[in-house]
Amino acid sequence: MHIVVNGAPLQVPAGTSVAAALAQQTPGTTRTSVTGAARAPLCGMGVCHECRVRIHGRTHLACQTVCTEGMSIHTDVGTAPGNATL
Amino acid sequence: MNQPVTQPMTEPHSAHERCDILIIGAGPAGMAAALAAAPSGASITIVDDNPLPGGQIWRDGPQVVLPALAQQNRAALTRHTNVRLLTGTRVVGLGDPQPGDKASALLLEDADRGWTQHSQRIVLCTGARELLLPFPGWTLPGVTGAGALQALIKAGLDVRGQRIVIAGTGPLLLAAAATATQAGATVVRVAEQAPWRALAGFAAQLPRWPTKAAQALTLLHPRLRASTHVLEVQGTTQVQTVRLRKSQRAEETLACDRVACGFGLVPNTHLGQMLGCDLGGPLSGGQGLAVDTQMHTSVPGVFAAGECTGFGGSERALVQGTMAGHAAAGQVPHAQALRPQLARWEGFAQVLQASFPLNEALKTLAQPDTLVCRCEDVPYAALTERQGWIDAKLHTRCGMGACQGRICGAATQHLFGWTPSPPRHLLAPARIGTLAACNTAPTDDPFTPLS
């Protein structure tokens, strides 16, 4: 299955979560904190919201989202205009 | 994957949906509740925010072989045409109730839309989360919860060839170590903060529950060390080393790629509290939802089962879920008949919880600049002068971020003894479109109340 992470193509097994897919690219960052630090999944189960990413313009939790063919993922939540907090 | 993904039988088509019994959470307790209630003919909707049913212990994924019981329960659910399973769906808040409703209406949201779900009865099977305590370096990419490491591996995280340190307390550490090892990682240390004396006491009780004793034997790990806890994780852009405190003031520093820390469990009671349910479950240090002998909470029409009432494992959750399902369907004798079975697993839960008390030293790990609230980047030093949870929220924004205090609330409860205030509307970040849809009037009323 092919996905696109920040514009770069990536191949992942079917059924892989977005969080697991991002972790293939060390260090597997998902978002940027309010003071600018890189963050990655913490709880793995939809509680901590550290893994929020932008997919097709909407914010999703990477650990609770399964990759689909052609999915375009952006790890700019926290830095992109309009994506500062959510 | 073991089974095809269970799809909703009917897609929600309006801003309002109705069912007889609404079950929140599709783990062992939620599945059991649905299977117990289904023969009554009640219309049942189960919602879960994960992509697949199973909860944490029966989490499915690309390379998971589910236990036979999990597969059976999933298959059984699909055979009941009066059960609708909605995965990838979360509760975001309260909806406007309709006249005659016994239970609160809940505002639900999936990837595409939001709607108000009306029901006669609600069964809360919201499970538990890990207690995650702050220490220097815990925000570095590569640090996760112990259960989180399991969840991520099941979701496809490739850990082949990686060195992993697992630290914290309780049997979950060994389960996480087993999952990581099976996935091709090298677990270089399992650091259990409880002393060997506590572990031996726990092991000595296990023969009372033979399946648990057998399970424990398969999980024992040669790198397990007792009286050992994390001090710090070091690295620039990701985890590079972890510093551990061993007994007798000795330390060790281990090179590793991941650190997974879990310090026990916290019942997920936010939704129950928002509905007005009392806390006080006996197997939770008072932190779980209080239930009576029929799994009824303090709020009429609302039942609770599983780890949200206090933790004790999947066997207890299955029994409680079955009882709650029967009771919600009005079949109280069926629920009562399971009391002895429940007592057996509550006994296990008591032994489990008595065996792993947290070392006081874990309250001293955070340094002044260690972030406690990860959403709002609030350091420990900013919280030490605060008088309580509300004071901290008002002055530092601790607990005001996207997770709504689920991580730092439990942490500050442990560190400072603060009691997080009950959650209010909204329960989770929600889209504007969801909120806009929730006030529109229902278009029809096909609802027939339970007799």
Coordinates of C-alpha atoms in Angstrom, one line a residue:
Chain A
M1 CA 0.0 0.0 0.0
H2 CA 1.3 3.4 -0.9
I3 CA 0.9 6.6 1.2
V4 CA 2.5 10.0 1.0
V5 CA 4.1 11.6 4.1
N6 CA 4.9 15.3 3.9
G7 CA 5.0 14.9 0.1
A8 CA 7.3 11.8 0.1
P9 CA 6.0 8.4 -1.0
L10 CA 6.1 5.5 1.5
Q11 CA 5.1 1.9 1.2
V12 CA 3.4 0.2 4.2
P13 CA 1.7 -3.2 4.7
A14 CA -2.1 -3.1 4.5
G15 CA -3.8 -2.5 7.8
T16 CA -1.0 -0.4 9.2
S17 CA -2.0 2.5 11.4
V18 CA -0.7 6.0 10.5
A19 CA 1.3 6.1 13.7
A20 CA 3.0 2.9 12.9
A21 CA 3.7 4.0 9.3
L22 CA 5.2 7.3 10.5
A23 CA 7.5 5.4 12.9
Q24 CA 9.1 3.7 9.9
Q25 CA 10.8 7.1 9.4
T26 CA 13.0 7.7 12.4
P27 CA 12.3 9.5 14.7
G28 CA 8.6 9.0 13.8
T29 CA 7.6 12.5 14.7
T30 CA 3.8 13.3 14.5
R31 CA 3.4 16.9 15.6
T32 CA 5.2 19.9 17.0
S33 CA 4.5 21.0 20.6
V34 CA 3.4 24.5 21.5
T35 CA 7.0 25.4 22.3
G36 CA 8.4 23.8 19.2
A37 CA 9.5 20.4 20.3
A38 CA 9.0 17.3 18.2
R39 CA 6.5 14.8 19.5
A40 CA 5.5 11.2 18.7
P41 CA 2.9 8.8 19.8
L42 CA 2.8 8.2 23.6
C43 CA -0.4 6.2 24.6
G44 CA -1.1 4.4 21.4
M45 CA -4.8 4.2 22.1
G46 CA -6.4 7.6 21.4
V47 CA -6.0 9.2 24.9
C48 CA -2.9 11.5 24.8
H49 CA -3.5 13.2 21.4
E50 CA 0.3 13.5 20.9
C51 CA 0.0 11.7 17.5
R52 CA -2.4 14.1 15.8
V53 CA -1.5 14.6 12.2
R54 CA -3.2 16.3 9.2
I55 CA -4.8 14.0 6.7
H56 CA -6.6 15.6 3.7
G57 CA -7.0 18.8 5.6
R58 CA -8.4 17.3 8.8
T59 CA -6.7 16.5 12.0
H60 CA -6.7 12.8 12.9
L61 CA -5.2 10.7 15.7
A62 CA -2.5 8.7 13.9
C63 CA -2.8 5.8 16.3
Q64 CA -6.5 5.3 15.5
T65 CA -6.3 5.9 11.8
V66 CA -5.6 3.1 9.4
C67 CA -3.6 3.9 6.2
T68 CA -5.5 3.8 3.0
E69 CA -4.2 3.7 -0.6
G70 CA -2.9 7.2 -1.6
M71 CA -3.5 8.7 1.8
S72 CA -1.6 12.0 2.2
I73 CA -0.4 12.7 5.7
H74 CA 1.2 15.9 7.0
T75 CA 3.0 16.1 10.3
D76 CA 2.8 19.9 10.6
V77 CA 0.1 20.1 13.2
G78 CA 1.2 22.7 15.7
T79 CA 3.1 24.7 13.0
A80 CA 0.9 25.1 9.9
P81 CA -1.5 28.0 9.8
G82 CA -4.9 27.0 11.1
N83 CA -3.5 23.9 12.7
A84 CA -2.0 25.5 15.8
T85 CA -3.8 23.5 18.5
L86 CA -5.9 20.8 17.0
Chain B
M1 CA -5.7 -10.1 10.2
N2 CA -8.0 -12.8 11.5
Q3 CA -11.4 -11.7 10.4
P4 CA -12.7 -9.3 7.9
V5 CA -13.4 -5.9 9.4
T6 CA -16.9 -5.8 10.9
Q7 CA -18.8 -3.2 9.1
P8 CA -21.8 -1.3 10.4
M9 CA -24.9 -3.0 9.2
T10 CA -26.5 0.3 8.4
E11 CA -24.8 3.6 8.0
P12 CA -26.1 6.5 10.2
H13 CA -28.1 8.6 7.8
S14 CA -29.4 11.5 9.8
A15 CA -28.3 13.8 12.6
H16 CA -30.3 11.7 15.1
E17 CA -30.1 7.9 15.6
R18 CA -32.0 5.8 18.1
C19 CA -31.4 2.4 19.8
D20 CA -32.5 0.5 22.9
I21 CA -29.1 -0.1 24.3
L22 CA -26.0 2.0 23.5
I23 CA -22.7 0.4 24.5
I24 CA -19.6 2.5 24.6
G25 CA -16.5 0.5 24.0
A26 CA -16.0 -2.7 22.0
G27 CA -13.4 -4.4 24.2
P28 CA -14.2 -7.7 26.1
A29 CA -16.7 -6.0 28.4
G30 CA -18.6 -4.2 25.6
M31 CA -18.7 -7.3 23.3
A32 CA -19.9 -9.4 26.2
A33 CA -22.6 -6.9 27.1
A34 CA -23.8 -6.9 23.5
L35 CA -23.8 -10.7 23.2
A36 CA -25.7 -11.0 26.5
A37 CA -28.3 -8.4 25.5
A38 CA -28.7 -9.4 21.9
P39 CA -31.1 -12.4 22.4
S40 CA -33.6 -10.1 24.0
G41 CA -34.2 -8.5 20.6
A42 CA -33.3 -5.0 21.7
S43 CA -31.7 -2.8 19.1
I44 CA -28.1 -2.4 20.2
T45 CA -25.4 0.0 19.0
I46 CA -21.8 -0.4 20.0
V47 CA -19.3 2.4 19.4
D48 CA -15.6 2.3 19.7
D49 CA -13.0 5.0 18.7
N50 CA -10.5 2.5 17.5
P51 CA -10.6 1.2 13.9
L52 CA -11.3 -2.4 14.9
P53 CA -13.2 -3.9 17.8
G54 CA -11.4 -5.7 20.6
G55 CA -10.3 -3.0 23.0
Q56 CA -6.7 -3.0 24.2
I57 CA -6.3 -6.7 25.1
W58 CA -7.9 -8.0 22.0
R59 CA -6.5 -5.3 19.7
D60 CA -6.4 -6.5 16.1
G61 CA -3.9 -5.5 13.5
P62 CA -1.8 -6.4 10.5
Q63 CA 0.2 -9.2 12.2
V64 CA -2.0 -10.1 15.1
V65 CA -3.4 -13.6 15.8
L66 CA -6.3 -13.0 18.0
P67 CA -7.1 -15.4 20.9
A68 CA -9.8 -17.9 20.0
L69 CA -12.3 -16.4 22.4
A70 CA -11.9 -12.9 20.8
Q71 CA -12.5 -14.4 17.4
Q72 CA -15.5 -16.3 18.6
N73 CA -17.0 -13.2 20.2
R74 CA -16.4 -11.1 17.1
A75 CA -18.0 -13.7 14.9
A76 CA -20.9 -14.0 17.3
L77 CA -21.5 -10.3 17.1
T78 CA -21.9 -10.3 13.4
R79 CA -24.6 -13.0 13.6
H80 CA -27.0 -10.8 15.5
T81 CA -28.8 -8.5 13.1
N82 CA -30.0 -6.3 16.0
V83 CA -26.4 -5.4 16.9
R84 CA -24.8 -2.5 15.0
L85 CA -21.0 -2.0 15.5
L86 CA -19.6 1.5 14.8
T87 CA -15.8 1.6 15.0
G88 CA -13.8 4.7 14.4
T89 CA -16.5 6.6 16.3
R90 CA -16.0 8.6 19.5
V91 CA -18.2 10.2 22.0
V92 CA -17.5 13.9 22.0
G93 CA -20.2 15.2 24.3
L94 CA -23.8 15.3 25.4
G95 CA -26.7 15.7 23.0
D96 CA -30.1 17.1 23.5
P97 CA -32.4 14.3 25.0
Q98 CA -35.8 13.6 23.5
P99 CA -38.9 13.5 25.7
G100 CA -39.3 10.0 27.2
D101 CA -35.6 9.1 27.0
K102 CA -34.3 7.4 30.1
A103 CA -30.7 7.8 29.3
S104 CA -28.8 10.9 28.2
A105 CA -28.3 11.4 24.5
L106 CA -24.7 11.3 23.4
L107 CA -23.0 13.3 20.6
L108 CA -21.0 11.0 18.4
E109 CA -18.5 11.7 15.7
D110 CA -16.8 9.5 13.1
A111 CA -14.3 10.5 10.3
D112 CA -17.1 12.0 8.2
R113 CA -20.0 13.2 10.3
G114 CA -21.4 13.9 13.7
W115 CA -24.8 13.0 15.1
T116 CA -26.9 12.6 18.3
Q117 CA -27.4 9.0 19.5
H118 CA -30.5 8.5 21.6
S119 CA -31.0 5.4 23.6
Q120 CA -33.0 3.9 26.5
R121 CA -30.0 2.5 28.3
I122 CA -26.3 3.1 28.1
V123 CA -23.6 0.6 29.1
L124 CA -20.2 2.2 29.7
C125 CA -17.3 -0.1 28.8
T126 CA -14.7 2.6 28.4
G127 CA -11.8 0.6 29.8
A128 CA -8.6 2.0 31.4
R129 CA -5.6 3.8 30.3
E130 CA -2.0 3.7 31.5
L131 CA -0.7 5.9 34.3
L132 CA 2.1 7.8 32.7
L133 CA 4.4 9.7 35.0
P134 CA 6.7 12.5 34.0
F135 CA 10.5 12.0 34.1
P136 CA 13.3 13.9 32.2
G137 CA 13.1 12.9 28.6
W138 CA 9.6 11.4 28.6
T139 CA 8.6 13.7 25.7
L140 CA 11.3 12.4 23.4
P141 CA 10.1 10.5 20.3
G142 CA 10.5 6.8 21.1
V143 CA 9.2 7.0 24.7
T144 CA 5.7 5.4 24.9
G145 CA 3.5 3.7 27.4
A146 CA 4.1 0.0 27.9
G147 CA 0.6 -0.9 26.7
A148 CA 1.2 1.7 24.0
L149 CA 4.2 -0.2 22.7
Q150 CA 2.0 -3.3 22.4
A151 CA -0.7 -1.4 20.7
L152 CA 1.7 0.2 18.2
I153 CA 3.3 -3.1 17.4
K154 CA -0.1 -4.7 16.8
A155 CA -0.9 -1.7 14.5
G156 CA 2.2 -2.4 12.4
L157 CA 5.1 -0.7 14.1
D158 CA 8.2 -2.4 12.9
V159 CA 10.6 -3.0 15.9
R160 CA 12.8 -5.7 14.3
G161 CA 16.3 -5.3 15.5
Q162 CA 15.5 -2.5 18.0
R163 CA 16.7 -2.5 21.6
I164 CA 13.8 -1.8 23.9
V165 CA 13.7 -1.0 27.7
I166 CA 10.4 -1.6 29.4
A167 CA 9.9 0.0 32.8
G168 CA 7.2 0.7 35.3
T169 CA 5.1 -1.8 37.2
G170 CA 2.7 -4.7 36.9
P171 CA 2.1 -7.7 34.7
L172 CA 1.6 -5.4 31.6
L173 CA 5.4 -4.9 31.5
L174 CA 5.9 -8.6 30.9
A175 CA 3.1 -8.8 28.3
A176 CA 4.6 -5.8 26.5
A177 CA 8.1 -7.5 26.6
A178 CA 6.6 -10.7 25.1
T179 CA 4.9 -8.7 22.3
A180 CA 8.1 -6.8 21.5
T181 CA 10.2 -10.0 21.5
Q182 CA 7.8 -11.8 19.3
A183 CA 8.0 -8.8 16.9
G184 CA 11.8 -9.2 16.6
A185 CA 13.0 -6.6 19.1
T186 CA 15.6 -7.2 21.8
V187 CA 14.2 -6.3 25.2
V188 CA 17.3 -5.3 27.1
R189 CA 15.6 -4.7 30.4
V190 CA 12.3 -5.1 32.1
A191 CA 12.5 -2.7 35.1
E192 CA 9.8 -3.5 37.7
Q193 CA 9.6 -0.9 40.4
A194 CA 8.1 -3.4 42.9
P195 CA 10.5 -5.5 45.0
W196 CA 11.0 -9.2 44.5
R197 CA 9.1 -9.8 47.7
A198 CA 6.0 -8.3 46.2
L199 CA 6.4 -10.3 43.0
A200 CA 6.9 -13.5 44.9
G201 CA 3.8 -12.8 46.9
F202 CA 1.8 -12.2 43.8
A203 CA 3.2 -15.4 42.2
A204 CA 2.4 -17.4 45.3
Q205 CA -1.3 -16.5 45.0
L206 CA -1.6 -17.3 41.3
P207 CA -2.4 -21.0 41.6
R208 CA -5.9 -19.9 42.8
W209 CA -6.4 -18.9 39.1
P210 CA -4.7 -21.6 37.1
T211 CA -5.1 -19.9 33.7
K212 CA -3.4 -16.9 35.1
A213 CA -0.6 -19.0 36.6
A214 CA 0.0 -20.7 33.3
Q215 CA 0.0 -17.3 31.5
A216 CA 2.5 -15.9 34.0
L217 CA 5.0 -18.7 33.4
T218 CA 5.0 -18.0 29.7
L219 CA 5.7 -14.3 30.2
L220 CA 8.7 -14.5 32.6
H221 CA 11.6 -12.6 31.1
P222 CA 15.3 -13.2 31.8
R223 CA 16.0 -9.5 31.8
L224 CA 13.4 -8.7 34.5
R225 CA 14.8 -6.8 37.5
A226 CA 12.8 -5.9 40.6
S227 CA 13.2 -2.7 42.7
T228 CA 14.3 -0.9 39.5
H229 CA 12.8 2.2 38.0
V230 CA 13.4 4.8 35.3
L231 CA 15.3 8.0 36.2
E232 CA 15.8 9.7 32.8
V233 CA 15.7 9.1 29.1
Q234 CA 18.5 10.8 27.1
G235 CA 18.7 11.7 23.4
T236 CA 18.7 14.6 21.0
T237 CA 16.0 13.9 18.5
Q238 CA 15.0 10.5 19.8
V239 CA 15.7 8.0 22.5
Q240 CA 19.4 7.0 22.8
T241 CA 19.9 5.9 26.4
V242 CA 17.9 5.3 29.5
R243 CA 19.2 5.7 33.1
L244 CA 17.7 3.3 35.6
R245 CA 17.8 3.3 39.4
K246 CA 18.5 -0.1 40.7
S247 CA 18.1 -1.1 44.3
Q248 CA 20.8 0.0 46.8
R249 CA 21.4 3.3 45.2
A250 CA 23.0 1.7 42.2
E251 CA 22.3 3.0 38.7
E252 CA 22.6 1.6 35.2
T253 CA 22.6 3.3 31.8
L254 CA 21.4 1.3 28.8
A255 CA 21.7 2.2 25.2
C256 CA 18.3 1.6 23.5
D257 CA 16.0 2.7 20.7
R258 CA 12.7 2.7 22.6
V259 CA 11.6 3.1 26.2
A260 CA 8.1 1.9 27.2
C261 CA 6.9 3.0 30.6
G262 CA 3.7 2.1 32.4
F263 CA 3.0 2.7 36.1
G264 CA -0.3 0.9 36.3
L265 CA -3.8 1.7 35.1
V266 CA -6.3 4.5 35.4
P267 CA -10.0 3.8 34.8
N268 CA -11.5 5.8 32.0
T269 CA -14.3 7.5 33.9
H270 CA -14.6 10.8 32.0
L271 CA -17.7 9.9 30.1
G272 CA -19.3 8.3 33.2
Q273 CA -18.5 11.4 35.2
M274 CA -19.9 13.6 32.5
L275 CA -23.2 11.6 32.8
G276 CA -23.2 12.2 36.5
C277 CA -22.1 8.7 37.6
D278 CA -20.5 8.4 41.1
L279 CA -16.9 7.2 41.5
G280 CA -15.9 4.7 44.2
G281 CA -15.5 1.3 42.5
P282 CA -13.8 -0.8 45.3
L283 CA -11.2 -2.2 43.0
S284 CA -9.8 1.1 41.9
G285 CA -8.7 3.0 44.9
G286 CA -12.1 4.8 44.6
Q287 CA -11.2 6.0 41.1
G288 CA -13.5 3.7 39.1
L289 CA -17.2 4.1 38.4
A290 CA -19.3 2.8 41.3
V291 CA -21.7 0.0 40.3
D292 CA -24.2 -2.1 42.2
T293 CA -24.7 -5.9 42.0
Q294 CA -26.4 -5.5 38.6
M295 CA -23.6 -3.2 37.2
H296 CA -25.9 -0.2 37.5
T297 CA -24.2 3.1 38.1
S298 CA -25.7 5.8 40.3
V299 CA -27.4 7.3 37.3
P300 CA -30.7 5.7 36.1
G301 CA -30.4 3.8 32.8
V302 CA -26.6 3.9 32.9
F303 CA -24.6 0.7 33.5
A304 CA -20.9 0.2 33.6
A305 CA -18.6 -2.9 33.2
G306 CA -14.9 -3.7 32.8
E307 CA -11.9 -1.7 33.7
C308 CA -13.8 1.6 34.0
T309 CA -15.2 0.2 37.2
G310 CA -11.7 -0.7 38.5
F311 CA -9.1 -3.0 36.9
G312 CA -8.9 -6.7 37.1
G313 CA -8.2 -8.1 33.7
S314 CA -10.2 -9.4 30.8
E315 CA -11.9 -12.3 32.6
R316 CA -13.5 -9.9 35.1
A317 CA -14.4 -7.6 32.3
L318 CA -16.1 -10.4 30.4
V319 CA -18.2 -11.4 33.4
Q320 CA -19.1 -7.8 34.3
G321 CA -20.0 -7.1 30.6
T322 CA -22.2 -10.1 30.5
M323 CA -24.0 -9.0 33.7
A324 CA -24.4 -5.5 32.4
G325 CA -25.8 -6.7 29.1
H326 CA -28.4 -8.9 30.8
A327 CA -29.3 -6.1 33.3
A328 CA -29.6 -3.5 30.5
A329 CA -31.9 -5.9 28.6
G330 CA -34.1 -6.2 31.8
Q331 CA -32.9 -9.8 32.5
V332 CA -31.8 -9.2 36.1
P333 CA -31.8 -12.9 37.2
H334 CA -29.4 -13.8 34.4
A335 CA -27.1 -11.1 35.7
Q336 CA -27.4 -12.2 39.3
A337 CA -26.6 -15.8 38.4
L338 CA -23.0 -14.6 37.5
R339 CA -22.2 -13.1 41.0
P340 CA -20.1 -16.1 42.1
Q341 CA -18.1 -16.0 38.9
L342 CA -17.5 -12.3 39.3
A343 CA -16.4 -12.8 42.9
R344 CA -13.7 -15.2 41.7
W345 CA -12.2 -12.7 39.4
E346 CA -12.6 -9.8 41.8
G347 CA -10.4 -11.9 44.1
F348 CA -7.7 -11.9 41.5
A349 CA -8.1 -8.2 41.0
Q350 CA -7.6 -7.6 44.7
V351 CA -4.4 -9.6 44.8
L352 CA -3.1 -7.9 41.6
Q353 CA -3.7 -4.4 43.1
A354 CA -2.2 -5.2 46.5
S355 CA 1.0 -6.5 44.9
F356 CA 2.2 -3.5 43.0
P357 CA 2.1 -0.4 45.2
L358 CA 4.0 2.5 43.7
N359 CA 7.4 3.4 45.2
E360 CA 7.3 7.0 46.7
A361 CA 10.5 7.7 44.7
L362 CA 8.5 7.8 41.5
K363 CA 7.1 11.2 42.8
T364 CA 10.6 12.7 42.6
L365 CA 11.5 11.9 39.0
A366 CA 10.4 15.1 37.4
Q367 CA 12.9 18.0 37.5
P368 CA 11.9 21.7 37.5
D369 CA 12.0 21.8 33.7
T370 CA 10.4 18.4 33.1
L371 CA 7.1 19.0 31.2
V372 CA 4.1 17.6 33.1
C373 CA 1.3 18.8 30.8
R374 CA 2.5 17.7 27.3
C375 CA -0.3 19.4 25.4
E376 CA 0.4 22.9 26.8
D377 CA 4.1 22.3 27.7
V378 CA 3.8 23.1 31.4
P379 CA 6.9 22.3 33.4
Y380 CA 6.9 20.8 36.8
A381 CA 8.3 24.0 38.4
A382 CA 5.2 25.9 37.3
L383 CA 3.0 23.5 39.2
T384 CA 4.7 23.2 42.5
E385 CA 3.3 26.5 43.8
R386 CA -0.3 25.7 42.7
Q387 CA -2.9 24.8 45.2
G388 CA -4.9 22.3 43.2
W389 CA -6.1 21.2 39.8
I390 CA -8.3 24.2 39.0
D391 CA -5.7 26.6 40.3
A392 CA -3.2 24.9 38.0
K393 CA -5.5 25.1 35.0
L394 CA -6.3 28.8 35.5
H395 CA -2.7 29.9 36.0
T396 CA -0.6 27.5 33.8
R397 CA -3.1 26.0 31.3
C398 CA -2.1 22.6 32.7
G399 CA -4.8 20.2 31.5
M400 CA -6.3 22.7 29.0
G401 CA -5.0 21.0 25.8
A402 CA -6.2 18.5 23.4
C403 CA -6.1 15.5 25.7
Q404 CA -8.2 17.5 28.3
G405 CA -6.0 16.5 31.2
R406 CA -6.2 12.7 30.7
I407 CA -2.4 12.4 30.9
C408 CA -1.4 15.2 33.2
G409 CA -4.5 14.9 35.4
A410 CA -3.7 11.4 36.5
A411 CA 0.0 12.4 36.8
T412 CA -0.7 15.4 39.0
Q413 CA -3.2 13.3 41.1
H414 CA -0.3 11.0 41.8
L415 CA 2.4 13.7 42.2
F416 CA 0.5 16.3 44.2
G417 CA -2.7 14.6 45.3
W418 CA -4.9 16.8 43.2
T419 CA -8.3 15.7 42.2
P420 CA -9.0 16.4 38.6
S421 CA -12.4 18.1 38.3
P422 CA -15.2 16.1 36.5
P423 CA -15.1 16.8 32.8
R424 CA -17.7 19.0 31.2
H425 CA -18.9 19.5 27.8
L426 CA -17.1 18.7 25.5
L427 CA -15.4 15.5 26.2
A428 CA -13.0 15.5 23.3
P429 CA -12.0 17.9 20.5
A430 CA -14.9 17.9 18.0
R431 CA -15.5 19.4 14.6
I432 CA -17.6 22.5 14.2
G433 CA -19.9 20.5 11.8
T434 CA -20.6 18.0 14.5
L435 CA -21.6 20.7 16.9
A436 CA -23.7 22.4 14.3
A437 CA -25.6 19.1 13.5
C438 CA -26.4 18.2 17.1
N439 CA -29.2 20.8 17.6
T440 CA -31.3 20.0 14.6
A441 CA -34.6 18.3 15.4
P442 CA -35.0 14.5 14.7
T443 CA -36.8 13.8 11.5
D444 CA -38.7 10.7 12.5
D445 CA -39.3 8.6 15.5
P446 CA -39.1 4.9 14.8
F447 CA -38.2 4.1 18.4
T448 CA -40.0 1.5 20.4
P449 CA -39.1 1.5 24.1
L450 CA -38.1 -1.7 25.9
S451 CA -41.0 -3.4 27.5

